[in-house]
């Protein structure tokens, strides 16, 4: 019902406006068509059977623009061609989890007004802030995360931007069949505030994220939190061939709204990447702190694109009770073009995971990626190996993926 009401509201408002202003303004329609084919294989110690998931995700819709208004409606469907995996919702967990359940539903249903220095977006939409650590789209999963929200982006002067959203429903990766702790939508009064200032050295951002997970089956409200912090990210070119990218971030989190826990935890990040003629070296240290050593009293990021951080084996999507410290080193190569291929990426990263409390060595992980684009198709091969010590179990994951968009 929430999906239908959101889509109906956007279509009604957008249709009414378009009908009224089409006489005075130029009217255009742009199709939206995307497709993804993916094979995901998982072997996990302690689970006898392997997971083999072959899925096809298709998105289709349109953007209608007239004057300063744009209405966008995009539907999506995910089909399991080979369903030899546990999707998190259906059946017993006799195989490893692949979090891509079958789904048909509304992906985007929004109306946007855009003027100089001001953008207002209402309806079901993507919200991606900074590096997606705290608020993101979870785009790697087939049923990506979107938000039923009103978002205002204000640029009063060229170098300053204020980005504020009120979110009343978080549409999760679990899709139309989501239930229990893995619901299709999590209601609540969420406020996401982000103020950035761009300088010659980089962008300085202050943020306040008030997360209200107001659904009792979702960890008993224990993911509701208030997070305040700052981030600085920029690049420096030593020459045409050599440049350095850097970022640093700090945040403090505590309980909020109906969260029954009382806790206080900190977040730290320092990261740098040296690029020499396409060859890259990367190192970083990220800490999601702990307070009491009790579940959900450590720093949590329930709205973030967590797959991007702390390894692709997904062992730390929920921060352990004792927190996590991630020391990582990586390298790779990137090229704009090689023969018919473009946007070429070769990448490898090694992680060492320790706890924030008690100095436990959780485990180590290696992640590898090869990716390139051929015309409108992006091809990717990805691998993750997690070697457990004090947390979780040994896990290997392989992905073969094709993405296509018009």
XYZ file of N, CA, C and O in Angstrom, residues 136-210:
300
model
N 23.334 5.881 1.801
C 23.641 5.473 0.433
C 22.526 4.660 -0.203
O 21.474 4.407 0.388
N 22.809 4.205 -1.415
C 21.829 3.515 -2.262
C 21.968 1.994 -2.234
O 21.106 1.280 -2.732
N 23.068 1.465 -1.653
C 23.340 0.022 -1.647
C 23.195 -0.530 -3.069
O 22.524 -1.536 -3.309
N 23.813 0.144 -4.022
C 23.603 -0.157 -5.418
C 24.113 -1.510 -5.869
O 23.701 -2.003 -6.928
N 24.990 -2.146 -5.097
C 25.498 -3.460 -5.502
C 24.411 -4.520 -5.428
O 24.392 -5.459 -6.220
N 23.520 -4.418 -4.480
C 22.432 -5.380 -4.360
C 21.368 -5.073 -5.398
O 21.138 -3.911 -5.769
N 20.718 -6.101 -5.897
C 19.763 -5.934 -6.999
C 18.559 -5.080 -6.615
O 18.045 -4.328 -7.438
N 18.074 -5.234 -5.388
C 16.970 -4.397 -4.907
C 17.571 -3.270 -4.083
O 17.571 -3.309 -2.855
N 18.088 -2.258 -4.745
C 18.838 -1.215 -4.061
C 17.946 -0.416 -3.109
O 16.723 -0.402 -3.230
N 18.589 0.258 -2.172
C 17.885 1.006 -1.131
C 17.472 2.384 -1.640
O 18.266 3.117 -2.209
N 16.215 2.730 -1.424
C 15.719 4.066 -1.743
C 14.956 4.606 -0.544
O 14.765 3.907 0.466
N 14.492 5.858 -0.664
C 13.907 6.543 0.480
C 12.627 7.254 0.068
O 12.597 7.955 -0.955
N 11.577 7.098 0.855
C 10.385 7.926 0.714
C 10.649 9.186 1.522
O 10.704 9.141 2.773
N 10.836 10.306 0.822
C 11.401 11.466 1.489
C 11.084 12.760 0.766
O 10.645 12.763 -0.391
N 11.343 13.854 1.457
C 11.418 15.186 0.866
C 12.833 15.686 1.102
O 13.319 15.693 2.242
N 13.501 16.082 0.010
C 14.909 16.486 0.091
C 15.093 17.872 -0.523
O 14.621 18.129 -1.630
N 15.790 18.743 0.196
C 16.105 20.074 -0.302
C 17.618 20.225 -0.409
O 18.340 19.948 0.554
N 18.081 20.658 -1.589
C 19.496 20.932 -1.819
C 19.640 22.408 -2.171
O 19.110 22.864 -3.189
N 20.339 23.143 -1.322
C 20.416 24.595 -1.440
C 21.872 25.020 -1.574
O 22.719 24.622 -0.760
N 22.160 25.792 -2.598
C 23.507 26.319 -2.814
C 23.421 27.842 -2.806
O 23.260 28.474 -3.857
N 23.520 28.483 -1.617
C 23.362 29.934 -1.545
C 24.495 30.690 -2.224
O 24.289 31.761 -2.783
N 25.708 30.126 -2.149
C 26.853 30.649 -2.881
C 27.586 29.477 -3.507
O 27.365 28.318 -3.145
N 28.470 29.763 -4.438
C 29.054 28.730 -5.279
C 29.729 27.609 -4.485
O 29.642 26.443 -4.850
N 30.395 27.901 -3.400
C 31.208 26.905 -2.700
C 30.511 26.253 -1.510
O 31.088 25.391 -0.847
N 29.272 26.639 -1.240
C 28.565 26.136 -0.054
C 27.276 25.435 -0.483
O 26.525 25.949 -1.316
N 27.025 24.252 0.105
C 25.803 23.514 -0.199
C 25.188 22.954 1.074
O 25.869 22.332 1.888
N 23.895 23.174 1.233
C 23.124 22.597 2.322
C 22.203 21.540 1.742
O 21.454 21.800 0.800
N 22.256 20.320 2.316
C 21.470 19.188 1.832
C 20.714 18.610 3.031
O 21.326 18.050 3.947
N 19.386 18.754 3.021
C 18.570 18.304 4.156
C 17.418 17.438 3.641
O 16.721 17.820 2.702
N 17.233 16.284 4.273
C 16.149 15.372 3.895
C 15.342 14.974 5.125
O 15.906 14.748 6.205
N 14.038 14.891 4.938
C 13.169 14.242 5.915
C 12.678 12.946 5.288
O 12.064 12.950 4.217
N 12.962 11.827 5.930
C 12.647 10.493 5.401
C 11.636 9.823 6.322
O 11.895 9.675 7.523
N 10.504 9.403 5.757
C 9.514 8.718 6.580
C 9.480 7.205 6.339
O 8.836 6.480 7.086
N 10.180 6.735 5.306
C 10.212 5.296 5.064
C 11.475 4.953 4.288
O 11.762 5.576 3.261
N 12.239 3.974 4.783
C 13.438 3.492 4.108
C 13.077 2.204 3.388
O 12.699 1.208 4.011
N 13.168 2.204 2.054
C 12.828 1.041 1.245
C 14.071 0.162 1.121
O 15.070 0.560 0.509
N 14.027 -1.027 1.674
C 15.220 -1.834 1.878
C 15.524 -2.736 0.685
O 14.743 -2.857 -0.258
N 16.660 -3.422 0.778
C 17.095 -4.356 -0.272
C 16.266 -5.637 -0.282
O 16.432 -6.452 -1.199
N 15.364 -5.812 0.689
C 14.626 -7.080 0.788
C 13.394 -7.109 -0.108
O 12.787 -8.158 -0.290
N 13.019 -5.988 -0.679
C 11.982 -5.991 -1.701
C 10.578 -6.255 -1.183
O 10.292 -6.160 0.007
N 9.697 -6.634 -2.102
C 8.264 -6.707 -1.833
C 7.879 -7.803 -0.849
O 6.805 -7.739 -0.251
N 8.712 -8.829 -0.685
C 8.395 -9.913 0.251
C 9.038 -9.722 1.615
O 8.949 -10.607 2.473
N 9.693 -8.598 1.839
C 10.375 -8.368 3.104
C 9.448 -8.451 4.299
O 8.301 -7.997 4.248
N 9.932 -9.045 5.377
C 9.125 -9.189 6.582
C 10.046 -9.393 7.778
O 11.241 -9.660 7.629
N 9.468 -9.281 8.981
C 10.228 -9.489 10.204
C 11.393 -8.521 10.320
O 11.260 -7.328 10.064
N 12.554 -9.031 10.688
C 13.748 -8.192 10.834
C 14.238 -7.663 9.498
O 15.043 -6.729 9.454
N 13.758 -8.279 8.379
C 14.154 -7.862 7.035
C 12.916 -7.347 6.293
O 12.426 -7.952 5.364
N 12.427 -6.205 6.719
C 11.193 -5.657 6.184
C 11.424 -4.971 4.846
O 12.515 -4.513 4.533
N 10.352 -4.866 4.064
C 10.447 -4.171 2.776
C 10.601 -2.674 2.972
O 11.184 -1.975 2.140
N 10.087 -2.152 4.061
C 10.220 -0.736 4.366
C 10.273 -0.524 5.863
O 9.568 -1.197 6.625
N 11.122 0.404 6.306
C 11.268 0.698 7.732
C 10.832 2.138 7.950
O 11.487 3.076 7.487
N 9.728 2.329 8.649
C 9.195 3.666 8.864
C 9.934 4.363 9.999
O 10.621 3.733 10.803
N 9.770 5.671 10.071
C 10.400 6.452 11.125
C 10.569 7.892 10.708
O 10.463 8.244 9.526
N 10.863 8.750 11.674
C 11.094 10.169 11.416
C 12.595 10.414 11.340
O 13.233 10.787 12.322
N 13.154 10.183 10.147
C 14.583 10.343 9.923
C 14.886 11.743 9.384
O 14.177 12.243 8.505
N 15.942 12.362 9.885
C 16.393 13.657 9.396
C 17.868 13.538 9.030
O 18.698 13.129 9.856
N 18.193 13.878 7.774
C 19.553 13.751 7.267
C 20.038 15.133 6.848
O 19.550 15.708 5.875
N 21.003 15.681 7.591
C 21.509 17.019 7.310
C 22.981 16.998 6.954
O 23.783 16.335 7.618
N 23.322 17.750 5.890
C 24.686 17.720 5.362
C 25.026 19.123 4.854
O 24.353 19.646 3.964
N 26.063 19.755 5.420
C 26.480 21.088 5.017
C 27.934 21.039 4.574
O 28.812 20.642 5.354
N 28.206 21.409 3.320
C 29.560 21.283 2.785
C 30.089 22.620 2.275
O 29.335 23.475 1.791
N 31.408 22.755 2.368
C 32.113 23.948 1.905
C 33.305 23.486 1.082
O 34.189 22.798 1.593
N 33.324 23.866 -0.188
C 34.392 23.463 -1.092
C 35.493 24.518 -1.095
O 35.237 25.701 -1.348
N 36.716 24.059 -0.808
C 37.888 24.934 -0.770
C 38.894 24.451 -1.813
O 38.742 23.355 -2.373
N 39.937 25.218 -2.083
C 40.962 24.754 -3.034
C 41.645 23.460 -2.605
O 42.161 22.714 -3.446
N 41.657 23.151 -1.315
C 42.311 21.940 -0.823
C 41.376 20.732 -0.754
O 41.837 19.596 -0.663
N 40.075 20.985 -0.777
C 39.122 19.888 -0.675
C 37.795 20.376 -0.133
O 37.581 21.583 0.062
N 36.899 19.423 0.126
C 35.554 19.752 0.613
C 35.431 19.395 2.092
O 35.687 18.253 2.493
N 35.045 20.387 2.878
C 34.817 20.196 4.302
C 33.316 20.067 4.529
O 32.542 20.933 4.115
N 32.909 18.982 5.185
C 31.483 18.681 5.370
C 31.173 18.445 6.839
O 31.881 17.695 7.524
N 30.133 19.077 7.313
C 29.583 18.773 8.622
C 28.240 18.082 8.445
O 27.487 18.410 7.526
N 27.945 17.096 9.275
C 26.707 16.348 9.082
C 26.038 15.995 10.399
O 26.684 15.897 11.452
N 24.725 15.814 10.302
C 23.902 15.340 11.419
C 22.885 14.369 10.843
O 22.076 14.748 9.988
N 22.947 13.117 11.288
C 22.047 12.075 10.784
C 21.247 11.509 11.958
O 21.802 10.845 12.840
N 19.950 11.784 11.950
C 19.050 11.302 12.993
C 18.258 10.146 12.412
O 17.364 10.349 11.583
